[in-house]
Amino acid sequence: MGFKFRIEYKTGASNRAADALSRREEDTHELELFTSYAQPIPKLCTAIRTAQLECPILQRLHAAVRVGTGPPHVSIHDGILYYKLRIYIPTSSPICEQLLREFHSTPLAGHQGVERTFRRLAAVFYWTNMRRSVRDFVASCTVCQATKYITQKPAGLGMSPFQALYGREPPNLFATMSIRSRSPAVEELLRERADLLQDLKTNLTKMQHRMRDQANRHRRDVTFQPGDLVLLKLQPYRQHSVARPGSQKLSRRYYGPFPVIERIGAVAYRLQLPEGCRIHDVVHVSLLRPFVQRGSMLPEPSLPADFYKTRPIFTPVSAVRRRIVLVDGTPQEQWLVQWSTGSTSDTTWEPVQELRRHFPELALEDKVVSKAGGVDTDTFVEHEEDHESAEETTGVTRPRRTTRRPKRYDDYV
């Protein structure tokens, strides 16, 4: 009769019904009686014994050892074949994969390298081409590939830079003051190394404080109180496939003012935003700016209507003017579009084809204001279509100098 023990940790308050493994010292007699009925169940040994009997090569070795004609380093103990006092595992058996995971990938194994994994495994087991199996398994380990750094020597030097410079391997950085030696020279060397480590720690701490001071020099220590008026910084989002990337230097950056409701943590504040706003009301202090009020008049706080990932979206509202320009030698119709920012100064020239493709529901044709001069004409008047086409053709086909791309950009990707 055998038992399977499962060891579980229990705190003292919850361990009210003590089991056989936690008996007091005076209960040794009863404990001996219980343990006399307990026997280990060697599942791995049974699996190895079965795998050896299923392998034809090991079957012949079994037979040769029994009749006394086997190799000198092969022996049999308890029905298991050993090679140099190590358990012989068939190469084609899935037990090899199981042992590799146990000796490398488990928390107890610690994902060690090829040599250490091989030495620990080869001390108990043996199979053909074991080192190659260990090397391939460690190289394909997902955890090792994702977390470990490359320890190979540089291909050009064939050795580490420290060894190339000083002619020896770098020493290990461990505490050496606990080591004692009878030689005064060795004792002095250990003391110098301990002092060097202490100096390195001091210098690193000093540089960390210096870097922190340099970073804080460009930061401002701003604190707001509940009720203060602040401006909120929002970065406009505009489809770059529609609006060509231009300078946003003069575009609007701050919106508001909004009152501060409360302080959240050390660097965040909650703002009182307009009702229905689709952005989070808790923002970082770096996005806030104190509002300077003039007199008793307070401007009405406003925010864009639409947002994309906490960034306001601007859509075209009207087309102010129309023009035709040459883009890469091809005539292109463009409109001077006024966006939904509300500012009349924030207008850009946009290709009509791109506008219609990205905003198919917009109808700006009736909002185009035609102005005389050049090729700016009203293309939406039917009886003037032929005349305007001739005028546009005349203006576009004027002699122009052919522009070529500089040769230095031919191989540029």
Short mmCIF file of C-alpha atoms in Angstrom, two decimals:
data_model
loop_
_atom_site.label_atom_id
_atom_site.label_comp_id
_atom_site.label_asym_id
_atom_site.label_seq_id
_atom_site.Cartn_x
_atom_site.Cartn_y
_atom_site.Cartn_z
CA MET A 1 0.00 0.00 0.00
CA GLY A 2 1.50 3.31 -1.05
CA PHE A 3 0.62 6.92 -0.39
CA LYS A 4 1.06 10.08 -2.44
CA PHE A 5 2.10 13.01 -0.28
CA ARG A 6 1.41 16.59 -1.30
CA ILE A 7 3.26 19.22 0.72
CA GLU A 8 1.31 22.46 1.19
CA TYR A 9 2.32 25.40 3.35
CA LYS A 10 -0.19 26.43 6.01
CA THR A 11 0.06 29.27 8.45
CA GLY A 12 0.00 28.51 12.14
CA ALA A 13 -3.52 29.86 12.64
CA SER A 14 -5.00 27.75 9.84
CA ASN A 15 -3.04 24.55 10.55
CA ARG A 16 -5.48 23.24 13.13
CA ALA A 17 -5.61 19.62 11.98
CA ALA A 18 -1.92 18.67 11.86
CA ASP A 19 -1.02 15.92 9.42
CA ALA A 20 1.69 13.27 9.64
CA LEU A 21 4.43 15.57 8.35
CA SER A 22 3.87 18.14 11.10
CA ARG A 23 3.68 15.90 14.18
CA ARG A 24 5.37 16.86 17.37
CA GLU A 25 8.63 15.27 18.38
CA GLU A 26 7.06 12.99 21.01
CA ASP A 27 4.84 11.40 18.34
CA THR A 28 7.75 9.66 16.60
CA HIS A 29 6.44 6.16 17.31
CA GLU A 30 3.15 6.77 15.56
CA LEU A 31 4.99 8.57 12.77
CA GLU A 32 7.20 5.52 12.19
CA LEU A 33 4.12 3.34 11.91
CA PHE A 34 2.59 5.62 9.28
CA THR A 35 5.76 5.93 7.24
CA SER A 36 6.29 2.18 7.22
CA TYR A 37 3.28 1.88 4.91
CA ALA A 38 4.49 4.66 2.57
CA GLN A 39 6.57 3.79 -0.48
CA PRO A 40 7.75 6.08 -3.33
CA ILE A 41 6.14 5.58 -6.74
CA PRO A 42 8.99 5.85 -9.30
CA LYS A 43 7.04 6.87 -12.39
CA LEU A 44 10.13 8.16 -14.22
CA CYS A 45 12.04 4.94 -13.58
CA THR A 46 9.14 2.92 -14.92
CA ALA A 47 8.95 5.09 -18.03
CA ILE A 48 12.71 4.78 -18.62
CA ARG A 49 12.60 1.03 -18.18
CA THR A 50 9.75 0.78 -20.70
CA ALA A 51 11.52 3.05 -23.20
CA GLN A 52 14.71 0.97 -22.99
CA LEU A 53 12.80 -2.24 -23.69
CA GLU A 54 11.12 -0.66 -26.73
CA CYS A 55 14.43 0.50 -28.29
CA PRO A 56 16.04 -2.22 -30.49
CA ILE A 57 19.59 -1.00 -29.85
CA LEU A 58 19.17 -1.05 -26.08
CA GLN A 59 17.48 -4.44 -26.27
CA ARG A 60 20.63 -5.89 -27.80
CA LEU A 61 22.72 -4.19 -25.10
CA HIS A 62 20.46 -5.69 -22.44
CA ALA A 63 20.95 -9.16 -23.88
CA ALA A 64 24.71 -8.72 -24.24
CA VAL A 65 25.13 -7.53 -20.65
CA ARG A 66 23.10 -10.46 -19.29
CA VAL A 67 25.34 -13.01 -21.00
CA GLY A 68 28.50 -11.09 -20.06
CA THR A 69 29.51 -9.95 -23.58
CA GLY A 70 28.47 -6.32 -23.26
CA PRO A 71 30.73 -3.23 -23.36
CA PRO A 72 32.82 -2.65 -20.24
CA HIS A 73 31.07 0.58 -19.19
CA VAL A 74 27.50 -0.72 -19.57
CA SER A 75 25.68 -2.32 -16.62
CA ILE A 76 22.17 -3.18 -15.50
CA HIS A 77 20.70 -2.29 -12.10
CA ASP A 78 17.08 -3.00 -11.19
CA GLY A 79 16.23 -3.61 -14.83
CA ILE A 80 17.61 -0.21 -15.99
CA LEU A 81 20.57 0.03 -18.34
CA TYR A 82 23.42 2.30 -17.16
CA TYR A 83 26.35 3.72 -19.10
CA LYS A 84 29.26 4.79 -16.89
CA LEU A 85 26.90 4.79 -13.88
CA ARG A 86 24.47 7.08 -15.74
CA ILE A 87 20.98 6.08 -16.84
CA TYR A 88 20.94 5.31 -20.56
CA ILE A 89 18.04 7.11 -22.32
CA PRO A 90 17.02 6.15 -25.88
CA THR A 91 17.63 9.04 -28.26
CA SER A 92 14.21 8.76 -29.91
CA SER A 93 12.33 8.69 -26.61
CA PRO A 94 10.21 11.71 -25.53
CA ILE A 95 11.88 11.38 -22.14
CA CYS A 96 14.84 13.36 -23.55
CA GLU A 97 12.60 16.38 -24.16
CA GLN A 98 11.09 16.02 -20.72
CA LEU A 99 14.52 15.93 -19.06
CA LEU A 100 15.72 18.94 -21.05
CA ARG A 101 12.75 20.99 -19.86
CA GLU A 102 13.29 19.82 -16.29
CA PHE A 103 17.00 20.68 -16.25
CA HIS A 104 16.69 24.01 -18.10
CA SER A 105 13.22 25.59 -18.22
CA THR A 106 11.92 25.01 -14.71
CA PRO A 107 12.32 27.68 -11.99
CA LEU A 108 14.66 25.34 -10.12
CA ALA A 109 16.89 24.99 -13.21
CA GLY A 110 16.97 28.74 -13.77
CA HIS A 111 17.44 28.78 -17.57
CA GLN A 112 21.18 28.24 -17.32
CA GLY A 113 23.49 28.10 -20.32
CA VAL A 114 24.56 25.16 -22.44
CA GLU A 115 27.53 24.06 -20.34
CA ARG A 116 25.83 24.20 -16.96
CA THR A 117 22.70 22.51 -18.24
CA PHE A 118 24.78 19.80 -19.89
CA ARG A 119 26.88 19.16 -16.79
CA ARG A 120 23.85 18.86 -14.50
CA LEU A 121 22.06 16.58 -16.95
CA ALA A 122 25.12 14.46 -17.81
CA ALA A 123 25.77 13.75 -14.13
CA VAL A 124 22.67 11.52 -14.01
CA PHE A 125 21.61 10.64 -17.57
CA TYR A 126 23.18 9.79 -20.89
CA TRP A 127 22.05 9.51 -24.51
CA THR A 128 23.75 9.78 -27.87
CA ASN A 129 24.59 13.36 -28.98
CA MET A 130 23.43 14.75 -25.65
CA ARG A 131 25.51 17.94 -25.95
CA ARG A 132 23.98 18.73 -29.35
CA SER A 133 20.49 18.18 -27.95
CA VAL A 134 21.20 20.52 -25.05
CA ARG A 135 22.68 23.16 -27.36
CA ASP A 136 19.68 23.06 -29.71
CA PHE A 137 17.20 23.15 -26.84
CA VAL A 138 18.86 26.14 -25.14
CA ALA A 139 19.16 28.00 -28.45
CA SER A 140 15.43 27.54 -29.12
CA CYS A 141 14.31 28.52 -25.61
CA THR A 142 11.84 31.41 -25.93
CA VAL A 143 12.59 32.86 -22.49
CA CYS A 144 16.35 32.87 -23.07
CA GLN A 145 16.00 34.49 -26.49
CA ALA A 146 13.78 37.26 -25.14
CA THR A 147 15.64 38.12 -21.94
CA LYS A 148 19.31 37.21 -22.23
CA TYR A 149 21.89 39.46 -23.82
CA ILE A 150 24.44 38.39 -26.42
CA THR A 151 27.62 37.05 -24.82
CA GLN A 152 29.53 36.26 -27.99
CA LYS A 153 32.94 37.81 -28.47
CA PRO A 154 33.33 40.42 -31.22
CA ALA A 155 34.03 38.75 -34.56
CA GLY A 156 36.83 41.17 -35.45
CA LEU A 157 38.83 40.83 -32.23
CA GLY A 158 38.15 37.22 -31.31
CA MET A 159 38.23 38.27 -27.65
CA SER A 160 36.58 40.77 -25.35
CA PRO A 161 37.76 44.42 -25.55
CA PHE A 162 38.94 44.24 -21.93
CA GLN A 163 41.12 41.23 -22.69
CA ALA A 164 42.50 42.88 -25.83
CA LEU A 165 43.42 45.99 -23.83
CA TYR A 166 44.77 44.47 -20.61
CA GLY A 167 45.69 40.94 -21.71
CA ARG A 168 43.45 39.20 -19.17
CA GLU A 169 39.79 38.54 -18.51
CA PRO A 170 37.88 41.16 -16.49
CA PRO A 171 37.65 40.40 -12.75
CA ASN A 172 34.35 39.58 -11.14
CA LEU A 173 32.68 42.45 -9.29
CA PHE A 174 31.90 40.86 -5.95
CA ALA A 175 32.55 41.88 -2.39
CA THR A 176 36.14 40.96 -1.59
CA MET A 177 36.49 42.28 1.95
CA SER A 178 34.99 39.06 3.31
CA ILE A 179 37.93 37.11 1.83
CA ARG A 180 41.01 36.81 3.99
CA SER A 181 44.48 35.78 2.89
CA ARG A 182 47.75 35.15 4.68
CA SER A 183 49.68 37.05 2.05
CA PRO A 184 49.93 40.81 2.72
CA ALA A 185 50.09 41.52 -1.02
CA VAL A 186 46.84 39.68 -1.68
CA GLU A 187 45.22 41.39 1.31
CA GLU A 188 46.27 44.77 -0.06
CA LEU A 189 44.90 43.91 -3.52
CA LEU A 190 41.56 42.89 -2.05
CA ARG A 191 41.39 46.13 -0.08
CA GLU A 192 42.14 48.16 -3.20
CA ARG A 193 39.38 46.38 -5.11
CA ALA A 194 36.89 47.04 -2.31
CA ASP A 195 37.85 50.73 -2.30
CA LEU A 196 37.49 50.83 -6.09
CA LEU A 197 33.98 49.40 -5.92
CA GLN A 198 33.04 51.96 -3.29
CA ASP A 199 34.41 54.80 -5.44
CA LEU A 200 32.47 53.53 -8.45
CA LYS A 201 29.23 53.50 -6.46
CA THR A 202 29.90 57.03 -5.21
CA ASN A 203 30.63 58.33 -8.71
CA LEU A 204 27.52 56.69 -10.15
CA THR A 205 25.37 58.22 -7.42
CA LYS A 206 26.93 61.62 -8.08
CA MET A 207 26.23 61.39 -11.82
CA GLN A 208 22.64 60.35 -11.16
CA HIS A 209 22.09 63.46 -9.04
CA ARG A 210 23.75 65.58 -11.71
CA MET A 211 21.54 64.20 -14.48
CA ARG A 212 18.47 64.79 -12.33
CA ASP A 213 19.49 68.41 -11.70
CA GLN A 214 20.11 68.99 -15.41
CA ALA A 215 16.69 67.56 -16.30
CA ASN A 216 14.91 69.59 -13.61
CA ARG A 217 16.58 72.76 -14.85
CA HIS A 218 14.33 72.74 -17.94
CA ARG A 219 11.21 71.91 -15.97
CA ARG A 220 8.95 74.33 -14.17
CA ASP A 221 7.52 73.78 -10.74
CA VAL A 222 3.88 74.77 -11.23
CA THR A 223 1.16 74.26 -8.66
CA PHE A 224 -2.51 75.07 -9.11
CA GLN A 225 -5.20 75.48 -6.51
CA PRO A 226 -8.89 74.58 -6.84
CA GLY A 227 -10.66 77.44 -8.59
CA ASP A 228 -7.65 78.61 -10.64
CA LEU A 229 -8.22 79.19 -14.35
CA VAL A 230 -5.91 77.28 -16.67
CA LEU A 231 -5.49 76.75 -20.39
CA LEU A 232 -5.45 73.19 -21.75
CA LYS A 233 -2.94 72.23 -24.43
CA LEU A 234 -4.36 70.09 -27.24
CA GLN A 235 -2.48 68.97 -30.32
CA PRO A 236 -4.66 69.24 -33.46
CA TYR A 237 -5.15 66.10 -35.49
CA ARG A 238 -5.57 66.51 -39.21
CA GLN A 239 -5.40 63.78 -41.82
CA HIS A 240 -2.00 64.22 -43.41
CA SER A 241 -3.21 62.41 -46.50
CA VAL A 242 -5.57 65.35 -47.04
CA ALA A 243 -3.64 68.26 -45.59
CA ARG A 244 0.00 68.25 -46.55
CA PRO A 245 2.27 68.58 -43.51
CA GLY A 246 2.81 72.25 -42.96
CA SER A 247 4.17 74.39 -40.22
CA GLN A 248 1.97 74.31 -37.13
CA LYS A 249 3.98 77.00 -35.42
CA LEU A 250 1.21 79.59 -35.52
CA SER A 251 -1.71 77.20 -35.01
CA ARG A 252 -3.78 77.22 -31.87
CA ARG A 253 -2.34 75.18 -29.02
CA TYR A 254 -4.33 76.04 -25.90
CA TYR A 255 -8.07 75.97 -25.26
CA GLY A 256 -10.04 77.33 -22.37
CA PRO A 257 -9.89 78.74 -19.79
CA PHE A 258 -11.17 75.99 -17.52
CA PRO A 259 -11.35 76.04 -13.71
CA VAL A 260 -9.39 73.53 -11.65
CA ILE A 261 -11.59 71.27 -9.53
CA GLU A 262 -9.04 69.27 -7.55
CA ARG A 263 -5.50 67.99 -7.54
CA ILE A 264 -4.96 64.30 -8.34
CA GLY A 265 -1.64 63.05 -7.05
CA ALA A 266 1.49 65.15 -7.44
CA VAL A 267 1.39 66.08 -11.14
CA ALA A 268 -2.24 65.76 -12.30
CA TYR A 269 -5.33 67.95 -12.01
CA ARG A 270 -9.04 67.53 -12.68
CA LEU A 271 -10.62 70.26 -14.80
CA GLN A 272 -14.21 71.37 -15.20
CA LEU A 273 -14.69 70.77 -18.93
CA PRO A 274 -17.82 71.57 -20.94
CA GLU A 275 -20.64 69.04 -20.73
CA GLY A 276 -20.48 66.40 -23.43
CA CYS A 277 -16.74 66.77 -23.99
CA ARG A 278 -15.15 63.50 -25.11
CA ILE A 279 -11.74 63.91 -23.50
CA HIS A 280 -10.62 62.90 -20.03
CA ASP A 281 -10.92 65.60 -17.40
CA VAL A 282 -7.72 64.58 -15.55
CA VAL A 283 -4.63 65.94 -17.30
CA HIS A 284 -0.92 66.20 -16.57
CA VAL A 285 0.47 69.47 -15.31
CA SER A 286 2.71 69.75 -18.39
CA LEU A 287 -0.42 70.30 -20.52
CA LEU A 288 -1.70 73.16 -18.36
CA ARG A 289 -0.87 76.83 -18.48
CA PRO A 290 -2.07 79.50 -16.04
CA PHE A 291 -4.64 81.86 -17.54
CA VAL A 292 -4.03 85.56 -17.04
CA GLN A 293 -7.36 87.35 -16.77
CA ARG A 294 -7.78 90.97 -17.80
CA GLY A 295 -10.53 92.81 -15.97
CA SER A 296 -13.77 91.12 -15.04
CA MET A 297 -14.58 89.82 -18.53
CA LEU A 298 -14.00 86.09 -18.89
CA PRO A 299 -13.96 84.51 -22.37
CA GLU A 300 -16.29 81.63 -23.06
CA PRO A 301 -14.38 78.31 -22.82
CA SER A 302 -14.52 76.35 -26.06
CA LEU A 303 -13.31 72.98 -27.32
CA PRO A 304 -13.33 71.36 -30.76
CA ALA A 305 -16.41 69.32 -31.58
CA ASP A 306 -14.67 66.07 -32.56
CA PHE A 307 -11.68 64.24 -31.16
CA TYR A 308 -9.44 61.38 -32.27
CA LYS A 309 -7.42 59.74 -29.49
CA THR A 310 -7.79 62.82 -27.25
CA ARG A 311 -6.73 65.09 -30.13
CA PRO A 312 -9.20 67.51 -31.75
CA ILE A 313 -10.23 66.74 -35.32
CA PHE A 314 -10.61 69.61 -37.77
CA THR A 315 -12.94 69.19 -40.75
CA PRO A 316 -13.39 71.46 -43.78
CA VAL A 317 -16.24 73.95 -43.46
CA SER A 318 -16.07 76.09 -46.59
CA ALA A 319 -13.92 76.75 -49.64
CA VAL A 320 -12.83 80.36 -49.88
CA ARG A 321 -11.00 80.37 -53.20
CA ARG A 322 -10.07 78.12 -56.09
CA ARG A 323 -6.88 77.75 -58.13
CA ILE A 324 -5.09 75.43 -60.53
CA VAL A 325 -1.40 74.77 -60.03
CA LEU A 326 1.16 72.47 -61.57
CA VAL A 327 2.17 69.54 -59.38
CA ASP A 328 4.92 67.43 -60.94
CA GLY A 329 4.01 68.85 -64.34
CA THR A 330 0.29 67.98 -64.01
CA PRO A 331 -2.48 70.58 -63.49
CA GLN A 332 -4.13 70.15 -60.10
CA GLU A 333 -7.25 71.88 -58.83
CA GLN A 334 -7.03 73.16 -55.27
CA TRP A 335 -9.38 74.93 -52.90
CA LEU A 336 -8.51 77.33 -50.12
CA VAL A 337 -10.30 75.49 -47.29
CA GLN A 338 -11.39 77.00 -44.02
CA TRP A 339 -11.33 74.41 -41.24
CA SER A 340 -13.58 73.96 -38.23
CA THR A 341 -11.13 75.63 -35.87
CA GLY A 342 -13.20 78.80 -36.02
CA SER A 343 -10.19 80.91 -36.97
CA THR A 344 -10.25 82.61 -40.36
CA SER A 345 -6.47 82.66 -40.45
CA ASP A 346 -6.20 78.85 -40.33
CA THR A 347 -6.88 78.19 -44.02
CA THR A 348 -4.90 75.91 -46.31
CA TRP A 349 -4.83 75.00 -49.98
CA GLU A 350 -6.01 71.42 -50.41
CA PRO A 351 -6.35 69.19 -53.53
CA VAL A 352 -10.00 68.87 -54.51
CA GLN A 353 -9.63 65.20 -55.40
CA GLU A 354 -8.25 64.33 -51.96
CA LEU A 355 -10.95 66.37 -50.22
CA ARG A 356 -13.73 64.57 -52.09
CA ARG A 357 -12.14 61.19 -51.40
CA HIS A 358 -11.71 61.68 -47.64
CA PHE A 359 -14.85 63.75 -47.07
CA PRO A 360 -17.42 62.34 -49.52
CA GLU A 361 -20.40 63.79 -47.63
CA LEU A 362 -19.15 67.37 -47.80
CA ALA A 363 -20.58 69.65 -50.48
CA LEU A 364 -18.32 72.67 -50.80
CA GLU A 365 -18.97 73.39 -54.48
CA ASP A 366 -21.66 75.94 -53.71
CA LYS A 367 -19.41 77.61 -51.13
CA VAL A 368 -16.51 78.33 -53.46
CA VAL A 369 -16.09 82.07 -53.87
CA SER A 370 -14.68 82.91 -57.29
CA LYS A 371 -12.39 85.87 -57.60
CA ALA A 372 -10.95 87.39 -60.72
CA GLY A 373 -7.32 87.11 -61.62
CA GLY A 374 -5.15 84.39 -63.08
CA VAL A 375 -6.87 81.08 -63.46
CA ASP A 376 -9.11 81.42 -60.39
CA THR A 377 -12.48 80.88 -62.07
CA ASP A 378 -15.89 79.53 -61.16
CA THR A 379 -16.06 76.07 -62.68
CA PHE A 380 -19.62 75.49 -61.55
CA VAL A 381 -21.32 77.81 -64.03
CA GLU A 382 -22.42 75.67 -66.96
CA HIS A 383 -22.56 78.30 -69.73
CA GLU A 384 -19.02 79.49 -68.98
CA GLU A 385 -17.46 76.01 -68.87
CA ASP A 386 -15.90 76.09 -72.35
CA HIS A 387 -14.54 79.60 -71.91
CA GLU A 388 -13.01 78.76 -68.55
CA SER A 389 -11.47 75.58 -69.91
CA ALA A 390 -9.74 77.53 -72.63
CA GLU A 391 -8.60 80.13 -70.11
CA GLU A 392 -7.22 77.47 -67.78
CA THR A 393 -5.43 75.74 -70.62
CA THR A 394 -3.88 79.01 -71.70
CA GLY A 395 -2.67 79.76 -68.21
CA VAL A 396 -1.36 76.29 -67.53
CA THR A 397 0.49 75.66 -70.80
CA ARG A 398 2.77 78.66 -70.51
CA PRO A 399 6.43 77.87 -71.13
CA ARG A 400 8.08 76.70 -67.95
CA ARG A 401 11.53 75.53 -67.14
CA THR A 402 11.81 71.78 -66.74
CA THR A 403 12.78 70.88 -63.19
CA ARG A 404 14.75 67.74 -62.53
CA ARG A 405 15.57 65.96 -59.36
CA PRO A 406 19.19 66.35 -58.20
CA LYS A 407 21.43 63.41 -59.02
CA ARG A 408 22.43 62.97 -55.40
CA TYR A 409 18.91 61.77 -54.61
CA ASP A 410 18.89 58.94 -57.18
CA ASP A 411 19.97 56.29 -54.69
CA TYR A 412 18.15 57.86 -51.75
CA VAL A 413 15.40 55.70 -50.26
#
